[in-house]
Coordinates of C-alpha atoms in Angstrom, one line a residue:
M1125 CA 84.6 111.8 121.7
T1126 CA 87.1 111.9 118.8
K1127 CA 87.6 108.6 117.0
P1128 CA 91.1 107.1 117.3
V1129 CA 93.2 107.5 114.2
R1130 CA 93.3 104.2 112.2
I1131 CA 96.9 103.3 111.6
D1132 CA 98.9 100.1 111.4
E1133 CA 99.4 99.0 115.0
S1134 CA 103.2 98.6 114.7
W1135 CA 103.4 102.4 114.3
R1136 CA 101.1 103.3 117.2
P1137 CA 103.6 103.1 120.1
H1138 CA 105.8 105.5 118.2
L1139 CA 103.2 108.0 117.0
E1140 CA 100.3 107.8 119.5
A1141 CA 101.6 110.8 121.3
E1142 CA 101.3 112.9 118.2
F1143 CA 97.5 112.2 118.0
H1144 CA 97.0 114.0 121.3
K1145 CA 98.9 117.1 120.5
P1146 CA 97.1 120.4 119.7
Y1147 CA 98.6 120.6 116.2
F1148 CA 97.1 117.2 115.2
S1149 CA 93.7 118.2 116.4
S1150 CA 93.9 121.3 114.2
L1151 CA 95.2 119.2 111.3
R1152 CA 92.5 116.6 111.7
E1153 CA 89.7 119.3 111.6
F1154 CA 91.3 121.0 108.6
V1155 CA 91.5 117.7 106.7
R1156 CA 88.0 116.7 107.6
Q1157 CA 86.6 120.0 106.3
E1158 CA 88.7 119.8 103.1
Y1159 CA 87.3 116.3 102.3
A1160 CA 83.8 117.5 103.1
T1161 CA 83.9 120.6 100.9
R1162 CA 86.7 120.0 98.2
R1163 CA 88.0 117.2 96.1
V1164 CA 91.1 116.0 98.0
F1165 CA 93.6 113.2 97.4
P1166 CA 94.3 110.4 98.2
P1167 CA 91.1 108.7 99.1
P1168 CA 90.6 108.9 102.9
A1169 CA 91.3 105.2 103.5
K1170 CA 94.7 105.7 101.9
I1171 CA 96.0 108.7 103.8
F1172 CA 98.2 106.6 106.1
R1173 CA 98.9 103.9 103.5
A1174 CA 102.7 104.4 103.5
L1175 CA 102.7 103.4 107.2
D1176 CA 100.0 100.7 106.8
D1177 CA 101.8 99.0 104.0
C1178 CA 105.2 99.0 105.7
P1179 CA 105.1 98.1 109.4
F1180 CA 107.6 99.9 111.7
E1181 CA 109.9 96.8 112.3
K1182 CA 109.9 95.9 108.6
V1183 CA 111.2 99.2 107.3
K1184 CA 114.6 98.8 105.5
V1185 CA 114.6 101.8 103.1
V1186 CA 112.9 105.2 103.5
I1187 CA 112.2 107.3 100.4
L1188 CA 110.9 110.8 101.2
G1189 CA 108.5 112.6 98.9
Q1190 CA 106.9 116.0 99.4
D1191 CA 103.2 116.2 98.3
P1192 CA 100.8 113.6 97.0
Y1193 CA 100.1 113.9 93.3
H1194 CA 97.2 116.4 92.8
G1195 CA 95.7 115.0 89.6
A1196 CA 92.6 112.9 89.4
R1197 CA 93.2 109.2 90.2
Q1198 CA 96.9 109.7 90.8
A1199 CA 97.6 109.7 94.5
N1200 CA 97.4 106.3 96.1
G1201 CA 99.1 107.0 99.5
L1202 CA 102.6 105.9 98.5
C1203 CA 105.1 108.6 97.3
F1204 CA 106.0 108.5 93.6
S1205 CA 103.5 105.7 93.1
V1206 CA 100.2 105.6 91.1
D1207 CA 97.7 102.8 90.7
A1208 CA 97.6 100.4 87.7
G1209 CA 96.1 101.9 84.6
V1210 CA 97.2 105.5 85.5
A1211 CA 99.9 107.1 83.3
T1212 CA 103.3 106.9 84.9
P1213 CA 104.3 110.3 86.2
P1214 CA 107.6 111.8 84.7
S1215 CA 109.5 111.5 88.1
L1216 CA 108.7 107.8 88.3
V1217 CA 109.7 107.3 84.7
N1218 CA 113.1 108.8 85.6
I1219 CA 113.3 106.6 88.7
F1220 CA 112.9 103.5 86.6
K1221 CA 115.5 104.8 84.1
E1222 CA 118.0 105.2 86.9
I1223 CA 117.3 101.8 88.4
E1224 CA 117.8 100.1 85.1
S1225 CA 121.0 102.1 84.4
D1226 CA 122.2 101.4 88.0
L1227 CA 121.5 97.6 88.0
G1228 CA 122.3 97.1 84.3
R1229 CA 119.1 95.2 83.5
P1230 CA 115.4 95.8 82.8
V1231 CA 113.1 96.0 85.8
S1232 CA 109.4 96.2 86.2
R1233 CA 107.9 99.5 85.2
D1234 CA 104.7 98.9 87.0
A1235 CA 103.9 102.3 88.4
D1236 CA 102.1 100.8 91.5
L1237 CA 105.0 100.7 94.0
S1238 CA 103.3 98.6 96.6
R1239 CA 105.7 95.8 95.6
W1240 CA 108.5 97.9 97.1
A1241 CA 106.4 98.7 100.3
K1242 CA 105.9 95.0 100.9
Q1243 CA 109.7 94.5 100.9
G1244 CA 110.3 97.2 103.5
V1245 CA 110.5 100.4 101.4
L1246 CA 108.6 103.2 103.3
L1247 CA 107.3 105.5 100.6
L1248 CA 106.5 108.5 102.7
N1249 CA 105.3 112.0 101.6
A1250 CA 106.0 114.9 104.0
T1251 CA 102.4 116.0 103.4
L1252 CA 99.8 113.2 103.3
T1253 CA 96.9 115.0 101.6
V1254 CA 96.4 117.6 98.9
R1255 CA 93.5 119.5 97.2
E1256 CA 92.9 118.6 93.5
G1257 CA 95.0 120.7 91.2
V1258 CA 96.6 122.7 93.9
A1259 CA 100.2 121.5 94.7
G1260 CA 101.2 122.3 98.3
S1261 CA 97.7 123.2 99.3
H1262 CA 97.9 121.1 102.5
Q1263 CA 101.4 122.1 103.5
N1264 CA 102.1 123.8 106.8
K1265 CA 98.9 122.5 108.3
G1266 CA 100.6 119.9 110.6
W1267 CA 101.4 117.0 108.4
E1268 CA 105.1 117.8 108.3
E1269 CA 105.3 117.6 112.1
F1270 CA 103.6 114.2 112.0
T1271 CA 105.8 112.8 109.3
D1272 CA 108.9 114.3 111.1
A1273 CA 107.8 112.2 114.1
A1274 CA 107.7 109.1 112.0
V1275 CA 111.1 109.7 110.5
G1276 CA 112.5 110.6 114.0
A1277 CA 111.2 107.3 115.5
L1278 CA 112.9 105.3 112.8
N1279 CA 116.1 107.3 113.3
E1280 CA 116.1 106.7 117.0
K1281 CA 114.6 103.2 117.4
R1282 CA 116.0 101.4 114.4
Q1283 CA 119.5 100.9 113.1
G1284 CA 121.0 100.1 109.7
L1285 CA 118.2 101.8 107.6
V1286 CA 118.8 103.5 104.2
F1287 CA 117.3 107.0 103.7
M1288 CA 117.0 108.2 100.1
L1289 CA 116.8 112.0 100.1
W1290 CA 116.0 113.4 96.6
G1291 CA 116.0 117.2 96.2
N1292 CA 116.5 120.0 98.7
Y1293 CA 113.1 119.5 100.5
A1294 CA 113.9 115.9 101.3
R1295 CA 117.4 116.8 102.3
R1296 CA 116.1 119.3 104.8
K1297 CA 113.6 116.8 106.2
G1298 CA 116.3 114.2 106.7
S1299 CA 118.9 116.6 108.0
G1300 CA 118.6 115.2 111.6
I1301 CA 119.2 111.5 110.6
D1302 CA 122.1 110.0 112.6
R1303 CA 124.6 109.0 109.8
S1304 CA 126.6 106.8 112.2
R1305 CA 123.5 104.5 112.6
H1306 CA 122.0 104.7 109.1
L1307 CA 123.0 105.2 105.4
V1308 CA 121.9 108.5 104.0
L1309 CA 121.9 108.9 100.2
E1310 CA 121.3 112.3 98.6
A1311 CA 120.7 113.3 95.0
G1312 CA 118.7 115.8 93.0
H1313 CA 115.0 115.2 92.6
P1314 CA 114.0 112.9 89.8
S1315 CA 111.6 115.4 88.3
P1316 CA 112.4 116.4 84.7
L1317 CA 113.5 119.8 86.0
S1318 CA 116.4 118.4 88.1
A1319 CA 116.9 114.8 86.8
Q1320 CA 120.4 115.6 85.6
R1321 CA 121.3 115.8 89.3
F1322 CA 119.5 112.5 90.0
F1323 CA 120.8 110.3 87.1
G1324 CA 123.9 108.4 88.0
C1325 CA 123.3 108.5 91.8
R1326 CA 123.2 104.7 91.9
H1327 CA 121.2 104.8 95.1
F1328 CA 119.5 101.4 94.4
S1329 CA 122.6 99.3 94.2
K1330 CA 124.2 101.3 97.1
A1331 CA 121.1 100.6 99.2
N1332 CA 121.2 96.9 98.4
A1333 CA 124.9 96.6 99.1
Y1334 CA 124.4 98.3 102.5
L1335 CA 121.5 96.0 103.4
V1336 CA 123.4 92.9 102.5
A1337 CA 126.4 94.1 104.5
H1338 CA 124.1 94.5 107.5
G1339 CA 122.6 91.0 107.2
Q1340 CA 119.4 92.1 105.4
A1341 CA 117.9 90.8 102.2
P1342 CA 118.3 93.3 99.3
I1343 CA 115.3 95.0 97.7
D1344 CA 114.1 93.6 94.4
W1345 CA 113.7 96.9 92.6

């Protein structure tokens, strides 16, 4: 008998059905084989970390990434985040620059973004695993359908969330979000290739203003 997927219990009622669909069985076998025969990131215990660190009812802000980092020691289960002691990736450097410009003050540049997750920021990649050195290697295997289900559950069951969609990929993934129930913020991706369309977006102050207006505590970015 297949072991149940280990995931934070707050998400289980919203995602349990996915675990029993044919696509997820195929995905699970593919991922198991990859970890057995290749070097794959993040570590297995951190595959669902974005969900584990940010329970369903605690989510305030959703930031959608695409792939985990594919370099050694980088991916830690939270999009754009790396563990302490790992060089800050260029996209995250640009995120910090924008926050400081937006808020008009210095902020922590600690590249471990778990402090955001603890405050209700869901840092969710569309694809939750990747082979070392091969960007996109686990795309189109089923992860996108699973993470679409997570985003869809938040869209339908929650109200007053902020979705940050950076780049065309994230925009497409968030295209079905009900903008009468949630705030959807769009900008270019913060990578050096497109950061000129990210800088000046002021998403962080806009998110906090929206949260406060809806009776929620702002995020300490």
